[in-house]
Amino acid sequence: MTDINKEQVLKVLAGVVDPISKKGIVSAGMVSGLQVKDGHVAFAIEVDPANGPQMEPLRKEVEKLVYAMAGVLTATVVLTAEKASGHTQPSQQQAAQQQSQHQASAISPLPGVRSIIAVASGKGGVGKSTTSANLALALSANGKKVGLMDADIYGPSMPRMMGITGQPVSNDGKILEAMENYGVKVMSMGFLIEDDTPMIWRGPMVQSALEQMMRDVNWGELDVLVVDLPPGTGDAQLTMAQRVPLTGAVIVSTPQDIALLDARKGLNMFRKVNVPVLGIIENMSYFNCPQCGHRSEIFSHGGARAEADRLACDFLGEIPLDIDIRTTSDKGSPIVISQPLGELAKCYRAIAIEVAGKIDDVLAERETSTPKIIIQ
Ligand code: ADP
């Protein structure tokens, strides 16, 4: 994760020249009110009021330049003539105001979607996608209206796992209709790109791809949208955490991942951006032998529960390492669907009950902490 700071922004701005005075905008003291917070950058460019309209292209150019920096989520640049009249303070306020408007609009809710949860992991290969798919199906089996968004744009796996082929259609040329299987609405970059196309994503592209996949899609009415995040705790995860109104996050980890503290990074990232962590799921917790049915405790099973305690975070449940979980997902019919009455489906459904309860808790708390307007 890149933490952008003021110095980095100023360094980039130092290379920008005012087309009228031919001076650097930083060295000429034209940059004011610079604020950098959690990837959101805002500042004002002081201009002579007489030159205002001519400076608009410069403003746009500078905004684009800053937005393209790694770690920048939003860039807001305003032109101001305040300095000429001797007041620098209002320009800072103006920039701050625009910045907060920007942030507010960036996290506007998704219409019709009651809650959004992110499924994250400290690193790849721990079963995050498998867990996301089965959790979504288990929530649905428990009676919820569910969507599943594959935000893993580098290695989208939901089309295969959810057994969906083809491409989403658009009825109005603007909004894509979500794909659907087993009663769950699904959206994935995998539907939109050719299978073997190597994708080279740059920071801003990742941000807009994720936002579009979330916002320019008709999800219909949903109780829960489950978002399968890319593995790790980099920019894409941070973008999701900040640009999307997440209700909470679920961390998937294996016992050895817990031991290696990878899960902790995920947890800390969400805490840093004030997204409630609903809890930890331990995947590949113990081994069910396909031959004899014997259960072996591998990799110090139970580590997640203990670690969750230490981190003051809830433990949502454990899923065994079972070959059926892998084969059924590979075939496009995850275990919750293909063996709905089996023990494994029960594990997922129990976790889904826990998760749904936590979502209700967060929503109820938000409701009570939102100031209400009382008309007497
Ligand atoms: P991630 O999304 O964390 O990279 P995946 O969900 O793609 O991980 O899982 C990695 C591999 O492990 C896949 O082959 C998947 O089928 C398998 N897998 C995941 N969870 C389990 C499990 N509980 N038991 C057996 N195999 C599993």
mmCIF file of C-alpha atoms and ligand atoms in Angstrom:
data_model
loop_
_atom_site.group_PDB
_atom_site.id
_atom_site.type_symbol
_atom_site.label_atom_id
_atom_site.label_comp_id
_atom_site.label_asym_id
_atom_site.label_seq_id
_atom_site.Cartn_x
_atom_site.Cartn_y
_atom_site.Cartn_z
ATOM 1 C CA MET A 1 0.000 0.000 0.000
ATOM 2 C CA THR A 2 1.368 3.417 -0.944
ATOM 3 C CA ASP A 3 0.751 6.120 1.609
ATOM 4 C CA ILE A 4 0.772 9.359 -0.318
ATOM 5 C CA ASN A 5 2.062 12.423 1.535
ATOM 6 C CA LYS A 6 2.313 16.191 0.976
ATOM 7 C CA GLU A 7 6.001 16.083 0.055
ATOM 8 C CA GLN A 8 5.349 13.618 -2.768
ATOM 9 C CA VAL A 9 2.534 15.771 -4.131
ATOM 10 C CA LEU A 10 4.651 18.933 -3.920
ATOM 11 C CA LYS A 11 7.502 17.179 -5.708
ATOM 12 C CA VAL A 12 5.220 16.384 -8.641
ATOM 13 C CA LEU A 13 3.732 19.901 -8.624
ATOM 14 C CA ALA A 14 7.220 21.420 -8.585
ATOM 15 C CA GLY A 15 7.574 20.338 -12.204
ATOM 16 C CA VAL A 16 4.467 22.266 -13.326
ATOM 17 C CA VAL A 17 4.966 25.661 -14.941
ATOM 18 C CA ASP A 18 2.388 28.475 -15.003
ATOM 19 C CA PRO A 19 1.865 29.137 -18.749
ATOM 20 C CA ILE A 20 1.403 32.858 -18.138
ATOM 21 C CA SER A 21 4.228 33.804 -15.768
ATOM 22 C CA LYS A 22 6.434 30.906 -16.963
ATOM 23 C CA LYS A 23 7.323 30.265 -13.309
ATOM 24 C CA GLY A 24 6.987 26.983 -11.460
ATOM 25 C CA ILE A 25 3.624 26.917 -9.655
ATOM 26 C CA VAL A 26 5.279 25.786 -6.409
ATOM 27 C CA SER A 27 8.281 28.117 -6.512
ATOM 28 C CA ALA A 28 5.973 31.048 -7.369
ATOM 29 C CA GLY A 29 3.885 30.277 -4.246
ATOM 30 C CA MET A 30 0.742 29.550 -6.254
ATOM 31 C CA VAL A 31 -0.108 26.287 -4.465
ATOM 32 C CA SER A 32 -2.047 26.770 -1.243
ATOM 33 C CA GLY A 33 -4.137 24.835 1.243
ATOM 34 C CA LEU A 34 -2.631 21.476 0.316
ATOM 35 C CA GLN A 35 -4.303 18.667 2.217
ATOM 36 C CA VAL A 36 -3.529 14.988 1.926
ATOM 37 C CA LYS A 37 -5.583 12.478 3.862
ATOM 38 C CA ASP A 38 -5.991 8.747 3.274
ATOM 39 C CA GLY A 39 -5.230 9.095 -0.429
ATOM 40 C CA HIS A 40 -7.475 12.147 -0.915
ATOM 41 C CA VAL A 41 -5.594 15.206 -2.145
ATOM 42 C CA ALA A 42 -6.958 18.738 -2.333
ATOM 43 C CA PHE A 43 -5.409 22.157 -2.823
ATOM 44 C CA ALA A 44 -5.923 25.499 -4.495
ATOM 45 C CA ILE A 45 -3.938 27.260 -7.209
ATOM 46 C CA GLU A 46 -3.755 30.991 -6.602
ATOM 47 C CA VAL A 47 -4.313 32.967 -9.783
ATOM 48 C CA ASP A 48 -4.763 36.553 -10.806
ATOM 49 C CA PRO A 49 -8.541 37.034 -11.204
ATOM 50 C CA ALA A 50 -7.948 38.607 -14.602
ATOM 51 C CA ASN A 51 -6.406 35.327 -15.814
ATOM 52 C CA GLY A 52 -9.015 33.027 -14.280
ATOM 53 C CA PRO A 53 -10.584 31.474 -17.393
ATOM 54 C CA GLN A 54 -7.197 30.991 -19.063
ATOM 55 C CA MET A 55 -6.006 28.962 -16.094
ATOM 56 C CA GLU A 56 -8.738 26.313 -16.312
ATOM 57 C CA PRO A 57 -6.688 24.014 -18.604
ATOM 58 C CA LEU A 58 -3.806 24.220 -16.114
ATOM 59 C CA ARG A 59 -6.164 23.286 -13.260
ATOM 60 C CA LYS A 60 -7.449 20.274 -15.165
ATOM 61 C CA GLU A 61 -3.948 19.211 -16.144
ATOM 62 C CA VAL A 62 -2.687 19.443 -12.561
ATOM 63 C CA GLU A 63 -5.697 17.505 -11.265
ATOM 64 C CA LYS A 64 -5.021 14.740 -13.772
ATOM 65 C CA LEU A 65 -1.345 14.681 -12.867
ATOM 66 C CA VAL A 66 -2.036 14.269 -9.158
ATOM 67 C CA TYR A 67 -4.813 11.742 -9.737
ATOM 68 C CA ALA A 68 -2.375 9.582 -11.710
ATOM 69 C CA MET A 69 0.021 9.334 -8.748
ATOM 70 C CA ALA A 70 0.190 5.942 -7.080
ATOM 71 C CA GLY A 71 -1.843 5.942 -3.877
ATOM 72 C CA VAL A 72 -4.105 8.856 -4.851
ATOM 73 C CA LEU A 73 -7.817 8.089 -4.673
ATOM 74 C CA THR A 74 -9.236 11.526 -5.403
ATOM 75 C CA ALA A 75 -7.650 14.784 -6.497
ATOM 76 C CA THR A 76 -9.477 18.083 -6.110
ATOM 77 C CA VAL A 77 -7.850 21.240 -7.422
ATOM 78 C CA VAL A 78 -9.581 24.610 -7.338
ATOM 79 C CA LEU A 79 -8.552 27.949 -8.792
ATOM 80 C CA THR A 80 -8.674 30.834 -6.395
ATOM 81 C CA ALA A 81 -7.935 34.525 -6.559
ATOM 82 C CA GLU A 82 -7.906 34.948 -2.816
ATOM 83 C CA LYS A 83 -4.226 35.715 -2.493
ATOM 84 C CA ALA A 84 -4.510 38.794 -4.663
ATOM 85 C CA SER A 85 -6.901 40.252 -2.111
ATOM 86 C CA GLY A 86 -4.684 39.241 0.773
ATOM 87 C CA HIS A 87 -6.753 36.351 2.245
ATOM 88 C CA THR A 88 -5.317 32.888 2.043
ATOM 89 C CA GLN A 89 -7.655 31.224 4.515
ATOM 90 C CA PRO A 90 -10.848 31.012 2.410
ATOM 91 C CA SER A 91 -9.028 29.217 -0.379
ATOM 92 C CA GLN A 92 -8.028 26.476 2.035
ATOM 93 C CA GLN A 93 -11.602 26.221 3.216
ATOM 94 C CA GLN A 94 -12.779 26.040 -0.350
ATOM 95 C CA ALA A 95 -10.391 23.208 -1.142
ATOM 96 C CA ALA A 96 -11.333 21.372 2.049
ATOM 97 C CA GLN A 97 -15.027 21.795 1.327
ATOM 98 C CA GLN A 98 -14.658 20.458 -2.184
ATOM 99 C CA GLN A 99 -12.593 17.595 -0.857
ATOM 100 C CA SER A 100 -15.220 16.558 1.636
ATOM 101 C CA GLN A 101 -17.918 16.831 -1.026
ATOM 102 C CA HIS A 102 -15.785 14.608 -3.204
ATOM 103 C CA GLN A 103 -15.399 12.051 -0.453
ATOM 104 C CA ALA A 104 -19.065 12.128 0.368
ATOM 105 C CA SER A 105 -20.053 11.540 -3.238
ATOM 106 C CA ALA A 106 -17.398 8.830 -3.549
ATOM 107 C CA ILE A 107 -19.072 6.774 -0.865
ATOM 108 C CA SER A 108 -22.699 7.332 -1.735
ATOM 109 C CA PRO A 109 -24.721 4.168 -1.115
ATOM 110 C CA LEU A 110 -25.681 1.762 -3.872
ATOM 111 C CA PRO A 111 -29.403 2.105 -4.545
ATOM 112 C CA GLY A 112 -31.331 -0.990 -3.480
ATOM 113 C CA VAL A 113 -28.329 -2.580 -1.745
ATOM 114 C CA ARG A 114 -28.810 -2.808 2.020
ATOM 115 C CA SER A 115 -25.280 -3.880 2.952
ATOM 116 C CA ILE A 116 -21.902 -4.549 1.373
ATOM 117 C CA ILE A 117 -19.279 -6.789 2.902
ATOM 118 C CA ALA A 118 -15.725 -7.260 1.685
ATOM 119 C CA VAL A 119 -14.034 -10.641 1.941
ATOM 120 C CA ALA A 120 -10.300 -10.133 2.318
ATOM 121 C CA SER A 121 -7.131 -12.055 3.067
ATOM 122 C CA GLY A 122 -3.578 -11.102 3.889
ATOM 123 C CA LYS A 123 -2.234 -13.109 0.948
ATOM 124 C CA GLY A 124 -3.379 -15.249 -1.986
ATOM 125 C CA GLY A 125 -4.201 -18.954 -1.961
ATOM 126 C CA VAL A 126 -5.934 -19.107 1.422
ATOM 127 C CA GLY A 127 -9.346 -19.829 -0.124
ATOM 128 C CA LYS A 128 -10.765 -16.323 -0.100
ATOM 129 C CA SER A 129 -12.645 -16.698 -3.401
ATOM 130 C CA THR A 130 -13.937 -20.163 -2.527
ATOM 131 C CA THR A 131 -15.146 -18.806 0.802
ATOM 132 C CA SER A 132 -16.735 -15.727 -0.822
ATOM 133 C CA ALA A 133 -18.706 -17.862 -3.272
ATOM 134 C CA ASN A 134 -19.882 -20.351 -0.648
ATOM 135 C CA LEU A 135 -20.659 -17.600 1.841
ATOM 136 C CA ALA A 136 -22.767 -15.776 -0.770
ATOM 137 C CA LEU A 137 -24.599 -19.012 -1.612
ATOM 138 C CA ALA A 138 -25.061 -19.828 2.089
ATOM 139 C CA LEU A 139 -26.510 -16.362 2.792
ATOM 140 C CA SER A 140 -28.864 -16.937 -0.120
ATOM 141 C CA ALA A 141 -29.774 -20.428 1.136
ATOM 142 C CA ASN A 142 -30.610 -18.765 4.470
ATOM 143 C CA GLY A 143 -33.145 -16.576 2.680
ATOM 144 C CA LYS A 144 -31.198 -13.402 1.875
ATOM 145 C CA LYS A 145 -31.131 -11.648 -1.485
ATOM 146 C CA VAL A 146 -27.459 -11.772 -2.398
ATOM 147 C CA GLY A 147 -25.017 -10.361 -4.929
ATOM 148 C CA LEU A 148 -21.415 -11.417 -5.440
ATOM 149 C CA MET A 149 -18.854 -9.083 -6.911
ATOM 150 C CA ASP A 150 -15.503 -10.408 -8.004
ATOM 151 C CA ALA A 151 -13.185 -7.480 -7.349
ATOM 152 C CA ASP A 152 -10.168 -9.643 -8.062
ATOM 153 C CA ILE A 153 -9.530 -8.007 -11.401
ATOM 154 C CA TYR A 154 -6.117 -9.658 -11.759
ATOM 155 C CA GLY A 155 -7.398 -13.207 -11.475
ATOM 156 C CA PRO A 156 -11.190 -13.257 -11.676
ATOM 157 C CA SER A 157 -12.453 -16.680 -10.636
ATOM 158 C CA MET A 158 -16.180 -16.173 -10.075
ATOM 159 C CA PRO A 159 -17.387 -16.970 -13.606
ATOM 160 C CA ARG A 160 -15.868 -20.451 -13.327
ATOM 161 C CA MET A 161 -16.714 -20.992 -9.674
ATOM 162 C CA MET A 162 -20.332 -19.871 -10.067
ATOM 163 C CA GLY A 163 -20.700 -21.776 -13.332
ATOM 164 C CA ILE A 164 -21.551 -18.721 -15.428
ATOM 165 C CA THR A 165 -20.488 -18.141 -19.018
ATOM 166 C CA GLY A 166 -21.376 -15.406 -21.478
ATOM 167 C CA GLN A 167 -21.441 -11.665 -21.136
ATOM 168 C CA PRO A 168 -23.702 -9.296 -19.267
ATOM 169 C CA VAL A 169 -26.144 -7.301 -21.380
ATOM 170 C CA SER A 170 -27.164 -3.695 -21.092
ATOM 171 C CA ASN A 171 -30.749 -2.660 -21.751
ATOM 172 C CA ASP A 172 -30.061 1.063 -21.878
ATOM 173 C CA GLY A 173 -26.458 1.156 -23.110
ATOM 174 C CA LYS A 174 -25.268 2.455 -19.754
ATOM 175 C CA ILE A 175 -26.037 0.034 -16.945
ATOM 176 C CA LEU A 176 -25.023 -3.615 -17.163
ATOM 177 C CA GLU A 177 -27.433 -6.274 -15.946
ATOM 178 C CA ALA A 178 -25.729 -8.496 -13.357
ATOM 179 C CA MET A 179 -25.337 -12.149 -14.368
ATOM 180 C CA GLU A 180 -27.106 -14.708 -12.203
ATOM 181 C CA ASN A 181 -26.839 -18.326 -11.134
ATOM 182 C CA TYR A 182 -28.147 -20.310 -8.142
ATOM 183 C CA GLY A 183 -30.243 -17.254 -7.210
ATOM 184 C CA VAL A 184 -27.166 -15.036 -6.686
ATOM 185 C CA LYS A 185 -26.382 -11.965 -8.815
ATOM 186 C CA VAL A 186 -22.773 -11.979 -10.000
ATOM 187 C CA MET A 187 -20.454 -9.459 -11.592
ATOM 188 C CA SER A 188 -16.838 -10.091 -12.551
ATOM 189 C CA MET A 189 -14.194 -8.599 -14.784
ATOM 190 C CA GLY A 190 -13.947 -12.166 -16.086
ATOM 191 C CA PHE A 191 -17.232 -11.580 -17.980
ATOM 192 C CA LEU A 192 -15.850 -8.526 -19.706
ATOM 193 C CA ILE A 193 -12.381 -9.547 -20.829
ATOM 194 C CA GLU A 194 -11.145 -12.386 -23.005
ATOM 195 C CA ASP A 195 -9.843 -15.351 -21.055
ATOM 196 C CA ASP A 196 -6.215 -15.039 -22.054
ATOM 197 C CA THR A 197 -5.891 -11.290 -22.342
ATOM 198 C CA PRO A 198 -2.993 -10.177 -20.197
ATOM 199 C CA MET A 199 -4.298 -7.254 -18.215
ATOM 200 C CA ILE A 200 -1.943 -4.486 -17.279
ATOM 201 C CA TRP A 201 -3.699 -2.276 -14.805
ATOM 202 C CA ARG A 202 -2.516 1.074 -13.572
ATOM 203 C CA GLY A 203 -3.678 2.512 -10.262
ATOM 204 C CA PRO A 204 -6.400 4.838 -11.583
ATOM 205 C CA MET A 205 -7.661 2.146 -13.988
ATOM 206 C CA VAL A 206 -8.081 -0.276 -11.119
ATOM 207 C CA GLN A 207 -10.039 2.307 -9.179
ATOM 208 C CA SER A 208 -12.396 3.139 -12.005
ATOM 209 C CA ALA A 209 -12.824 -0.508 -13.044
ATOM 210 C CA LEU A 210 -13.824 -1.456 -9.513
ATOM 211 C CA GLU A 211 -16.155 1.465 -9.120
ATOM 212 C CA GLN A 212 -17.815 0.854 -12.453
ATOM 213 C CA MET A 213 -18.245 -2.818 -11.737
ATOM 214 C CA MET A 214 -19.982 -1.879 -8.560
ATOM 215 C CA ARG A 215 -22.008 1.172 -9.579
ATOM 216 C CA ASP A 216 -22.783 0.743 -13.268
ATOM 217 C CA VAL A 217 -24.491 -2.567 -12.667
ATOM 218 C CA ASN A 218 -28.135 -3.307 -12.017
ATOM 219 C CA TRP A 219 -27.965 -5.428 -8.857
ATOM 220 C CA GLY A 220 -31.681 -5.177 -8.172
ATOM 221 C CA GLU A 221 -32.730 -5.286 -4.517
ATOM 222 C CA LEU A 222 -30.069 -6.926 -2.360
ATOM 223 C CA ASP A 223 -29.776 -7.649 1.348
ATOM 224 C CA VAL A 224 -26.055 -8.282 1.024
ATOM 225 C CA LEU A 225 -23.462 -7.681 -1.674
ATOM 226 C CA VAL A 226 -20.438 -9.899 -1.022
ATOM 227 C CA VAL A 227 -17.268 -8.455 -2.535
ATOM 228 C CA ASP A 228 -14.364 -10.820 -3.149
ATOM 229 C CA LEU A 229 -11.348 -8.530 -2.846
ATOM 230 C CA PRO A 230 -8.013 -9.205 -4.514
ATOM 231 C CA PRO A 231 -5.569 -10.871 -2.105
ATOM 232 C CA GLY A 232 -3.314 -8.709 0.008
ATOM 233 C CA THR A 233 -3.577 -5.246 1.437
ATOM 234 C CA GLY A 234 -2.538 -3.044 -1.499
ATOM 235 C CA ASP A 235 -4.080 -0.117 -3.328
ATOM 236 C CA ALA A 236 -7.032 -1.996 -4.819
ATOM 237 C CA GLN A 237 -8.164 -3.102 -1.376
ATOM 238 C CA LEU A 238 -7.701 0.351 0.047
ATOM 239 C CA THR A 239 -9.676 1.840 -2.845
ATOM 240 C CA MET A 240 -12.571 -0.472 -2.164
ATOM 241 C CA ALA A 241 -12.400 0.240 1.517
ATOM 242 C CA GLN A 242 -12.540 3.983 0.941
ATOM 243 C CA ARG A 243 -14.635 4.463 -2.182
ATOM 244 C CA VAL A 244 -17.406 2.030 -1.478
ATOM 245 C CA PRO A 245 -19.830 2.210 1.430
ATOM 246 C CA LEU A 246 -18.667 -1.026 3.074
ATOM 247 C CA THR A 247 -20.755 -2.266 5.968
ATOM 248 C CA GLY A 248 -17.895 -4.423 7.146
ATOM 249 C CA ALA A 249 -15.118 -6.819 6.237
ATOM 250 C CA VAL A 250 -14.558 -10.509 6.776
ATOM 251 C CA ILE A 251 -10.990 -11.828 6.907
ATOM 252 C CA VAL A 252 -10.283 -15.328 5.606
ATOM 253 C CA SER A 253 -7.124 -16.987 6.782
ATOM 254 C CA THR A 254 -5.556 -20.387 7.159
ATOM 255 C CA PRO A 255 -4.025 -21.487 10.443
ATOM 256 C CA GLN A 256 -0.487 -20.969 9.141
ATOM 257 C CA ASP A 257 -1.417 -17.594 7.666
ATOM 258 C CA ILE A 258 -2.513 -16.562 11.138
ATOM 259 C CA ALA A 259 0.823 -17.730 12.484
ATOM 260 C CA LEU A 260 2.597 -15.615 9.873
ATOM 261 C CA LEU A 261 0.578 -12.570 10.820
ATOM 262 C CA ASP A 262 -0.667 -11.959 7.280
ATOM 263 C CA ALA A 263 -4.259 -11.766 8.464
ATOM 264 C CA ARG A 264 -3.268 -9.045 10.894
ATOM 265 C CA LYS A 265 -2.303 -6.740 8.015
ATOM 266 C CA GLY A 266 -5.767 -7.081 6.524
ATOM 267 C CA LEU A 267 -7.358 -6.391 9.845
ATOM 268 C CA ASN A 268 -5.241 -3.307 10.440
ATOM 269 C CA MET A 269 -5.969 -1.933 6.981
ATOM 270 C CA PHE A 270 -9.735 -1.979 7.565
ATOM 271 C CA ARG A 271 -9.386 -0.565 11.046
ATOM 272 C CA LYS A 272 -7.268 2.269 9.694
ATOM 273 C CA VAL A 273 -10.006 3.308 7.285
ATOM 274 C CA ASN A 274 -12.781 2.781 9.850
ATOM 275 C CA VAL A 275 -14.421 -0.225 8.226
ATOM 276 C CA PRO A 276 -15.747 -2.566 10.943
ATOM 277 C CA VAL A 277 -14.149 -6.015 10.817
ATOM 278 C CA LEU A 278 -17.023 -8.466 11.267
ATOM 279 C CA GLY A 279 -14.657 -11.300 12.108
ATOM 280 C CA ILE A 280 -12.199 -13.954 10.968
ATOM 281 C CA ILE A 281 -13.014 -17.229 9.186
ATOM 282 C CA GLU A 282 -10.429 -19.990 9.514
ATOM 283 C CA ASN A 283 -10.224 -21.891 6.232
ATOM 284 C CA MET A 284 -8.474 -25.252 5.744
ATOM 285 C CA SER A 285 -8.796 -25.486 9.488
ATOM 286 C CA TYR A 286 -8.477 -29.269 9.796
ATOM 287 C CA PHE A 287 -8.252 -32.098 7.291
ATOM 288 C CA ASN A 288 -11.077 -34.480 6.435
ATOM 289 C CA CYS A 289 -9.502 -37.627 4.974
ATOM 290 C CA PRO A 290 -11.504 -38.591 1.859
ATOM 291 C CA GLN A 291 -10.630 -42.310 2.348
ATOM 292 C CA CYS A 292 -11.402 -42.967 5.980
ATOM 293 C CA GLY A 293 -13.288 -39.826 7.017
ATOM 294 C CA HIS A 294 -10.725 -39.309 9.800
ATOM 295 C CA ARG A 295 -10.317 -35.743 10.939
ATOM 296 C CA SER A 296 -6.696 -34.599 11.376
ATOM 297 C CA GLU A 297 -5.784 -31.413 13.094
ATOM 298 C CA ILE A 298 -3.141 -29.885 10.900
ATOM 299 C CA PHE A 299 -1.277 -26.593 11.036
ATOM 300 C CA SER A 300 -2.075 -25.900 14.668
ATOM 301 C CA HIS A 301 -5.856 -25.780 14.131
ATOM 302 C CA GLY A 302 -7.597 -23.226 16.308
ATOM 303 C CA GLY A 303 -5.000 -20.535 15.815
ATOM 304 C CA ALA A 304 -7.542 -18.203 14.263
ATOM 305 C CA ARG A 305 -9.854 -18.368 17.239
ATOM 306 C CA ALA A 306 -7.001 -17.539 19.607
ATOM 307 C CA GLU A 307 -5.671 -14.827 17.321
ATOM 308 C CA ALA A 308 -9.143 -13.314 16.929
ATOM 309 C CA ASP A 309 -9.306 -13.101 20.723
ATOM 310 C CA ARG A 310 -5.932 -11.411 20.900
ATOM 311 C CA LEU A 311 -6.943 -8.906 18.223
ATOM 312 C CA ALA A 312 -10.285 -8.194 19.865
ATOM 313 C CA CYS A 313 -12.035 -9.417 16.754
ATOM 314 C CA ASP A 314 -14.846 -11.978 16.432
ATOM 315 C CA PHE A 315 -14.306 -15.515 15.248
ATOM 316 C CA LEU A 316 -16.931 -16.472 12.665
ATOM 317 C CA GLY A 317 -16.192 -20.164 12.218
ATOM 318 C CA GLU A 318 -13.975 -22.742 10.610
ATOM 319 C CA ILE A 319 -14.023 -24.642 7.318
ATOM 320 C CA PRO A 320 -12.079 -27.897 6.962
ATOM 321 C CA LEU A 321 -9.627 -28.700 4.214
ATOM 322 C CA ASP A 322 -11.783 -31.025 2.152
ATOM 323 C CA ILE A 323 -11.193 -32.106 -1.401
ATOM 324 C CA ASP A 324 -14.916 -31.818 -2.188
ATOM 325 C CA ILE A 325 -14.752 -28.075 -1.563
ATOM 326 C CA ARG A 326 -12.136 -27.749 -4.266
ATOM 327 C CA THR A 327 -13.623 -30.113 -6.856
ATOM 328 C CA THR A 328 -17.131 -28.700 -6.584
ATOM 329 C CA SER A 329 -15.899 -25.101 -6.991
ATOM 330 C CA ASP A 330 -13.751 -26.130 -9.936
ATOM 331 C CA LYS A 331 -16.836 -27.614 -11.585
ATOM 332 C CA GLY A 332 -18.868 -24.453 -11.117
ATOM 333 C CA SER A 333 -21.217 -25.857 -8.526
ATOM 334 C CA PRO A 334 -19.853 -24.945 -5.071
ATOM 335 C CA ILE A 335 -20.418 -27.284 -2.136
ATOM 336 C CA VAL A 336 -23.314 -25.254 -0.668
ATOM 337 C CA ILE A 337 -25.186 -25.935 -3.929
ATOM 338 C CA SER A 338 -23.938 -29.400 -4.872
ATOM 339 C CA GLN A 339 -24.202 -30.957 -1.367
ATOM 340 C CA PRO A 340 -26.707 -28.670 0.336
ATOM 341 C CA LEU A 341 -27.477 -31.046 3.191
ATOM 342 C CA GLY A 342 -23.879 -32.100 3.896
ATOM 343 C CA GLU A 343 -21.690 -31.125 6.827
ATOM 344 C CA LEU A 344 -19.626 -28.684 4.759
ATOM 345 C CA ALA A 345 -22.672 -26.750 3.544
ATOM 346 C CA LYS A 346 -23.770 -26.622 7.196
ATOM 347 C CA CYS A 347 -20.413 -25.046 8.153
ATOM 348 C CA TYR A 348 -20.906 -22.300 5.573
ATOM 349 C CA ARG A 349 -24.518 -21.729 6.532
ATOM 350 C CA ALA A 350 -23.578 -21.409 10.198
ATOM 351 C CA ILE A 351 -20.969 -18.803 9.254
ATOM 352 C CA ALA A 352 -23.548 -17.040 7.069
ATOM 353 C CA ILE A 353 -25.855 -16.736 10.093
ATOM 354 C CA GLU A 354 -23.019 -15.195 12.125
ATOM 355 C CA VAL A 355 -22.170 -12.768 9.312
ATOM 356 C CA ALA A 356 -25.809 -11.731 8.790
ATOM 357 C CA GLY A 357 -26.104 -11.074 12.531
ATOM 358 C CA LYS A 358 -23.006 -8.891 12.519
ATOM 359 C CA ILE A 359 -24.308 -6.933 9.522
ATOM 360 C CA ASP A 360 -27.550 -6.251 11.396
ATOM 361 C CA ASP A 361 -25.543 -5.099 14.438
ATOM 362 C CA VAL A 362 -23.472 -2.639 12.385
ATOM 363 C CA LEU A 363 -26.546 -1.272 10.575
ATOM 364 C CA ALA A 364 -28.461 -0.901 13.850
ATOM 365 C CA GLU A 365 -25.546 0.902 15.449
ATOM 366 C CA ARG A 366 -25.258 3.259 12.487
ATOM 367 C CA GLU A 367 -28.939 3.960 12.689
ATOM 368 C CA THR A 368 -28.731 4.980 16.341
ATOM 369 C CA SER A 369 -25.568 7.052 15.914
ATOM 370 C CA THR A 370 -26.943 9.035 12.954
ATOM 371 C CA PRO A 371 -28.356 12.340 14.212
ATOM 372 C CA LYS A 372 -32.071 12.530 13.542
ATOM 373 C CA ILE A 373 -34.008 15.622 12.607
ATOM 374 C CA ILE A 374 -36.999 15.903 14.877
ATOM 375 C CA ILE A 375 -39.800 18.189 13.744
ATOM 376 C CA GLN A 376 -41.974 19.279 16.652
HETATM 377 P P1 ADP B 1 -7.731 -17.276 -2.920
HETATM 378 O O1 ADP B 1 -8.972 -16.620 -3.414
HETATM 379 O O2 ADP B 1 -7.432 -16.982 -1.479
HETATM 380 O O3 ADP B 1 -6.528 -17.095 -3.789
HETATM 381 P P2 ADP B 1 -8.997 -19.749 -3.732
HETATM 382 O O4 ADP B 1 -10.372 -19.629 -3.206
HETATM 383 O O5 ADP B 1 -8.769 -19.551 -5.184
HETATM 384 O O6 ADP B 1 -7.983 -18.854 -2.894
HETATM 385 O O7 ADP B 1 -8.472 -21.179 -3.264
HETATM 386 C C1 ADP B 1 -7.185 -21.670 -3.600
HETATM 387 C C2 ADP B 1 -7.289 -23.168 -3.855
HETATM 388 O O8 ADP B 1 -7.619 -23.839 -2.644
HETATM 389 C C3 ADP B 1 -8.377 -23.539 -4.860
HETATM 390 O O9 ADP B 1 -7.923 -24.618 -5.616
HETATM 391 C C4 ADP B 1 -9.552 -23.952 -3.968
HETATM 392 O O10 ADP B 1 -10.394 -24.898 -4.619
HETATM 393 C C5 ADP B 1 -8.831 -24.589 -2.804
HETATM 394 N N1 ADP B 1 -9.570 -24.471 -1.541
HETATM 395 C C6 ADP B 1 -10.043 -23.354 -0.942
HETATM 396 N N2 ADP B 1 -10.621 -23.642 0.242
HETATM 397 C C7 ADP B 1 -10.532 -24.991 0.388
HETATM 398 C C8 ADP B 1 -10.945 -25.922 1.403
HETATM 399 N N3 ADP B 1 -11.548 -25.520 2.511
HETATM 400 N N4 ADP B 1 -10.677 -27.241 1.193
HETATM 401 C C9 ADP B 1 -10.038 -27.656 0.073
HETATM 402 N N5 ADP B 1 -9.612 -26.853 -0.899
HETATM 403 C C10 ADP B 1 -9.843 -25.534 -0.744
#
